[in-house]
Amino acid sequence: SQQGEEDPQALSIQEGENATMNCSYKTSINNLQWYRQNSGRGLVHLILIRSNEREKHSGRLRVTLDTSKKSSSLLITASRAADTASYFCATEINAGNNRKLIWGLGTSLAVNP
Amino acid sequence: EAGVTQSPTHLIKTRGQQATLRCSPISGHTSVYWYQQALGLGLQFLLWYDEGEERNRGNFPPRFSGRQFPNYSSELNVNALELEDSALYLCASSLVRGNEQFFGPGTRLTVL
């Protein structure tokens, strides 16, 4: 398995419900980022959470980070049809003198009206 | 403020040809990243340029190359195209270490 695995692969919910997506990783990270992608288009950055942070909020989004379990979760509350998209987590790690961003395969979220 | 731009939007090539994809970062961003997103494989890191130099490279063959210009825009060149190179190629830019990456809309490359 690879660094940055999202779970579940696909999620289908009704409008108004909450959606939770999880991301697990293997190595120590500098930060973890969540992105959204609509219909094979460019990605939109949602939230960046640093390794020394445990929780961050942005509007209807809540991200938690548990470095002891090497996992993060993205919660979307009161979902809307417009939230239908693929959600990716990306972990930034140190690679020698450089840094590297490693991506998961994403969670496909469908919000049904 | 203009976001990251990429051109062309779509590109159709045949096997063996060469493709050039272009990216303009957000004004003031010095780092440019290239990713390949093929069906079912998620985002694969290709290249990272910063201040005109290649800083990191993903697990791709040498026929994938690029450069960053003095104005921080970047080109991705793919030589000897193969069918499996068909994918969405995304460019992103960022300011400094640890900052989020801002993505362009991508170039969809189709190799026939």
CSV table of C-alpha atoms in Angstrom, one decimal:
chain,number,residue,atom,x,y,z
A,1,SER,CA,0.0,0.0,0.0
A,2,GLN,CA,1.1,3.5,-0.6
A,3,GLN,CA,1.6,6.6,1.5
A,4,GLY,CA,-1.6,8.6,1.6
A,5,GLU,CA,-4.4,6.1,1.2
A,6,GLU,CA,-7.9,7.4,1.3
A,7,ASP,CA,-10.8,5.4,2.7
A,8,PRO,CA,-13.5,4.8,1.5
A,9,GLN,CA,-12.8,4.7,-2.2
A,10,ALA,CA,-16.3,5.8,-2.9
A,11,LEU,CA,-19.1,7.3,-0.8
A,12,SER,CA,-22.7,8.1,-1.7
A,13,ILE,CA,-24.9,10.1,0.7
A,14,GLN,CA,-28.0,12.2,0.7
A,15,GLU,CA,-27.9,16.0,0.8
A,16,GLY,CA,-27.8,17.3,4.4
A,17,GLU,CA,-25.9,14.3,5.7
A,18,ASN,CA,-22.3,14.4,6.9
A,19,ALA,CA,-19.5,12.8,4.9
A,20,THR,CA,-16.3,11.5,6.5
A,21,MET,CA,-13.2,10.5,4.5
A,22,ASN,CA,-10.1,9.1,6.0
A,23,CYS,CA,-6.5,9.2,5.0
A,24,SER,CA,-3.7,7.0,6.3
A,25,TYR,CA,0.0,7.4,5.7
A,26,LYS,CA,3.2,5.6,6.6
A,27,THR,CA,6.1,7.9,7.3
A,28,SER,CA,6.6,11.1,9.3
A,29,ILE,CA,5.1,14.1,7.6
A,30,ASN,CA,5.6,17.9,7.6
A,31,ASN,CA,2.0,18.5,6.8
A,32,LEU,CA,-1.1,16.9,5.3
A,33,GLN,CA,-3.3,18.6,2.7
A,34,TRP,CA,-6.8,17.9,1.5
A,35,TYR,CA,-7.9,18.8,-2.1
A,36,ARG,CA,-11.1,18.5,-4.1
A,37,GLN,CA,-11.3,17.8,-7.8
A,38,ASN,CA,-14.5,18.2,-9.8
A,39,SER,CA,-15.0,16.0,-12.8
A,40,GLY,CA,-11.4,15.5,-13.9
A,41,ARG,CA,-10.5,19.2,-13.7
A,42,GLY,CA,-7.8,20.9,-11.7
A,43,LEU,CA,-7.6,20.4,-7.9
A,44,VAL,CA,-8.7,22.9,-5.4
A,45,HIS,CA,-6.8,23.2,-2.1
A,46,LEU,CA,-9.1,22.8,0.9
A,47,ILE,CA,-7.1,22.6,4.1
A,48,LEU,CA,-3.5,22.2,5.2
A,49,ILE,CA,-2.9,20.8,8.6
A,50,ARG,CA,0.7,20.8,10.0
A,51,SER,CA,2.1,17.9,11.9
A,52,ASN,CA,1.9,19.7,15.2
A,53,GLU,CA,-1.8,20.5,14.8
A,54,ARG,CA,-4.6,18.2,15.7
A,55,GLU,CA,-7.7,19.9,14.2
A,56,LYS,CA,-8.6,22.6,11.8
A,57,HIS,CA,-11.9,24.0,10.5
A,58,SER,CA,-12.9,25.8,7.4
A,59,GLY,CA,-16.6,26.5,6.9
A,60,ARG,CA,-18.3,23.2,6.7
A,61,LEU,CA,-15.0,21.3,6.7
A,62,ARG,CA,-13.3,19.8,9.7
A,63,VAL,CA,-9.9,18.1,9.4
A,64,THR,CA,-8.3,16.1,12.2
A,65,LEU,CA,-4.8,14.7,12.3
A,66,ASP,CA,-3.6,11.9,14.6
A,67,THR,CA,0.1,11.5,14.1
A,68,SER,CA,0.3,8.6,16.5
A,69,LYS,CA,-2.1,6.6,14.2
A,70,LYS,CA,-0.7,8.3,11.1
A,71,SER,CA,-4.2,9.2,9.9
A,72,SER,CA,-6.3,12.1,9.1
A,73,SER,CA,-10.0,12.6,8.5
A,74,LEU,CA,-12.0,15.1,6.5
A,75,LEU,CA,-15.5,15.8,7.7
A,76,ILE,CA,-18.0,17.7,5.5
A,77,THR,CA,-21.1,18.6,7.4
A,78,ALA,CA,-24.5,19.3,6.0
A,79,SER,CA,-23.4,18.1,2.5
A,80,ARG,CA,-24.7,19.7,-0.7
A,81,ALA,CA,-25.0,18.4,-4.2
A,82,ALA,CA,-22.2,20.7,-5.1
A,83,ASP,CA,-19.9,18.8,-2.8
A,84,THR,CA,-19.9,15.9,-5.3
A,85,ALA,CA,-16.3,15.5,-6.3
A,86,SER,CA,-13.2,13.5,-5.6
A,87,TYR,CA,-11.3,14.3,-2.5
A,88,PHE,CA,-7.5,13.7,-2.2
A,89,CYS,CA,-5.2,13.8,0.7
A,90,ALA,CA,-1.5,14.6,0.1
A,91,THR,CA,1.3,14.3,2.6
A,92,GLU,CA,4.4,16.4,2.5
A,93,ILE,CA,7.5,14.5,3.5
A,94,ASN,CA,11.2,15.3,3.5
A,95,ALA,CA,13.1,13.5,0.7
A,96,GLY,CA,16.8,14.2,1.3
A,97,ASN,CA,17.3,17.9,0.9
A,98,ASN,CA,14.0,18.2,-0.9
A,99,ARG,CA,10.4,17.8,0.0
A,100,LYS,CA,7.9,15.6,-1.7
A,101,LEU,CA,4.1,15.7,-1.8
A,102,ILE,CA,2.6,12.2,-2.0
A,103,TRP,CA,-0.9,11.7,-3.1
A,104,GLY,CA,-3.5,9.0,-2.5
A,105,LEU,CA,-6.0,7.7,-5.1
A,106,GLY,CA,-8.8,9.8,-3.6
A,107,THR,CA,-12.3,9.3,-2.4
A,108,SER,CA,-15.2,9.8,-4.8
A,109,LEU,CA,-18.1,11.5,-3.0
A,110,ALA,CA,-21.6,11.6,-4.5
A,111,VAL,CA,-24.1,13.8,-2.8
A,112,ASN,CA,-27.6,13.0,-4.0
A,113,PRO,CA,-30.3,15.7,-3.9
B,1,GLU,CA,-5.3,37.8,-9.0
B,2,ALA,CA,-4.9,35.3,-11.9
B,3,GLY,CA,-4.6,31.6,-10.9
B,4,VAL,CA,-2.3,29.0,-12.4
B,5,THR,CA,-2.9,28.7,-16.1
B,6,GLN,CA,-2.1,25.8,-18.4
B,7,SER,CA,-2.1,25.4,-22.2
B,8,PRO,CA,-3.3,23.8,-24.2
B,9,THR,CA,-6.5,22.5,-22.6
B,10,HIS,CA,-6.6,19.5,-24.8
B,11,LEU,CA,-3.8,17.9,-26.9
B,12,ILE,CA,-4.1,14.9,-29.2
B,13,LYS,CA,-1.0,13.3,-30.5
B,14,THR,CA,0.0,10.0,-32.1
B,15,ARG,CA,2.4,7.4,-30.8
B,16,GLY,CA,6.1,8.5,-31.2
B,17,GLN,CA,5.3,12.2,-31.4
B,18,GLN,CA,6.4,14.8,-28.9
B,19,ALA,CA,4.2,16.9,-26.7
B,20,THR,CA,4.8,20.2,-25.0
B,21,LEU,CA,2.7,21.4,-22.2
B,22,ARG,CA,2.9,24.9,-20.7
B,23,CYS,CA,2.2,26.3,-17.2
B,24,SER,CA,2.2,29.8,-15.8
B,25,PRO,CA,2.3,30.0,-12.0
B,26,ILE,CA,0.5,32.5,-9.8
B,27,SER,CA,2.4,35.8,-9.8
B,28,GLY,CA,5.1,35.7,-7.1
B,29,HIS,CA,5.2,31.9,-6.9
B,30,THR,CA,8.6,30.4,-7.6
B,31,SER,CA,7.9,26.7,-7.4
B,32,VAL,CA,6.1,24.8,-10.1
B,33,TYR,CA,5.1,21.2,-9.9
B,34,TRP,CA,4.0,18.8,-12.6
B,35,TYR,CA,1.7,15.8,-12.0
B,36,GLN,CA,0.2,13.1,-14.2
B,37,GLN,CA,-3.2,11.8,-13.4
B,38,ALA,CA,-4.1,8.7,-15.4
B,39,LEU,CA,-7.3,6.8,-14.9
B,40,GLY,CA,-7.2,4.7,-11.9
B,41,LEU,CA,-3.7,5.7,-10.8
B,42,GLY,CA,-4.3,8.9,-8.9
B,43,LEU,CA,-1.9,11.7,-9.0
B,44,GLN,CA,1.7,10.8,-9.8
B,45,PHE,CA,4.4,13.4,-9.1
B,46,LEU,CA,6.5,14.2,-12.1
B,47,LEU,CA,8.8,17.2,-11.6
B,48,TRP,CA,9.4,20.1,-9.2
B,49,TYR,CA,11.1,23.3,-10.3
B,50,ASP,CA,12.1,26.1,-8.1
B,51,GLU,CA,14.1,29.2,-9.0
B,52,GLY,CA,14.8,27.8,-12.4
B,53,GLU,CA,16.2,24.5,-11.2
B,54,GLU,CA,14.9,21.0,-11.1
B,55,ARG,CA,14.6,20.1,-7.4
B,56,ASN,CA,12.9,16.7,-7.5
B,57,ARG,CA,11.8,14.2,-10.0
B,58,GLY,CA,9.3,11.3,-9.8
B,59,ASN,CA,9.6,7.8,-11.1
B,60,PHE,CA,9.2,8.6,-14.8
B,61,PRO,CA,11.5,7.8,-17.7
B,62,PRO,CA,13.9,10.4,-19.1
B,63,ARG,CA,11.6,11.1,-22.0
B,64,PHE,CA,9.6,13.2,-19.5
B,65,SER,CA,11.5,16.4,-19.1
B,66,GLY,CA,10.9,20.0,-18.5
B,67,ARG,CA,12.3,23.4,-17.7
B,68,GLN,CA,11.5,26.6,-15.8
B,69,PHE,CA,12.0,29.9,-17.3
B,70,PRO,CA,13.2,33.1,-15.7
B,71,ASN,CA,9.7,34.3,-15.3
B,72,TYR,CA,8.9,31.0,-13.4
B,73,SER,CA,6.7,29.7,-16.1
B,74,SER,CA,7.4,26.1,-17.0
B,75,GLU,CA,7.2,23.6,-19.8
B,76,LEU,CA,6.7,19.9,-19.7
B,77,ASN,CA,8.0,17.9,-22.7
B,78,VAL,CA,7.1,14.3,-23.4
B,79,ASN,CA,9.1,12.7,-26.1
B,80,ALA,CA,8.4,9.5,-28.0
B,81,LEU,CA,4.8,9.4,-26.8
B,82,GLU,CA,3.2,6.1,-25.8
B,83,LEU,CA,-0.4,5.2,-25.5
B,84,GLU,CA,-0.2,5.0,-21.7
B,85,ASP,CA,0.9,8.7,-21.6
B,86,SER,CA,-2.7,9.6,-22.1
B,87,ALA,CA,-3.7,11.4,-19.0
B,88,LEU,CA,-4.6,14.7,-17.4
B,89,TYR,CA,-1.4,16.7,-16.7
B,90,LEU,CA,-1.7,19.1,-13.8
B,91,CYS,CA,0.6,21.9,-12.9
B,92,ALA,CA,0.7,23.6,-9.5
B,93,SER,CA,2.6,26.5,-8.0
B,94,SER,CA,3.5,27.4,-4.5
B,95,LEU,CA,5.3,30.1,-2.6
B,96,VAL,CA,7.6,28.5,-0.1
B,97,ARG,CA,8.2,25.3,1.8
B,98,GLY,CA,5.1,24.0,3.4
B,99,ASN,CA,2.6,26.2,1.6
B,100,GLU,CA,-0.3,24.7,-0.2
B,101,GLN,CA,-0.1,24.2,-3.9
B,102,PHE,CA,-2.4,25.9,-6.3
B,103,PHE,CA,-3.4,23.9,-9.3
B,104,GLY,CA,-4.2,24.8,-12.8
B,105,PRO,CA,-7.1,23.3,-14.8
B,106,GLY,CA,-4.8,20.8,-16.4
B,107,THR,CA,-4.0,19.7,-20.0
B,108,ARG,CA,-5.7,16.5,-21.2
B,109,LEU,CA,-3.3,14.6,-23.4
B,110,THR,CA,-4.6,11.9,-25.6
B,111,VAL,CA,-2.2,9.7,-27.4
B,112,LEU,CA,-3.7,7.7,-30.3
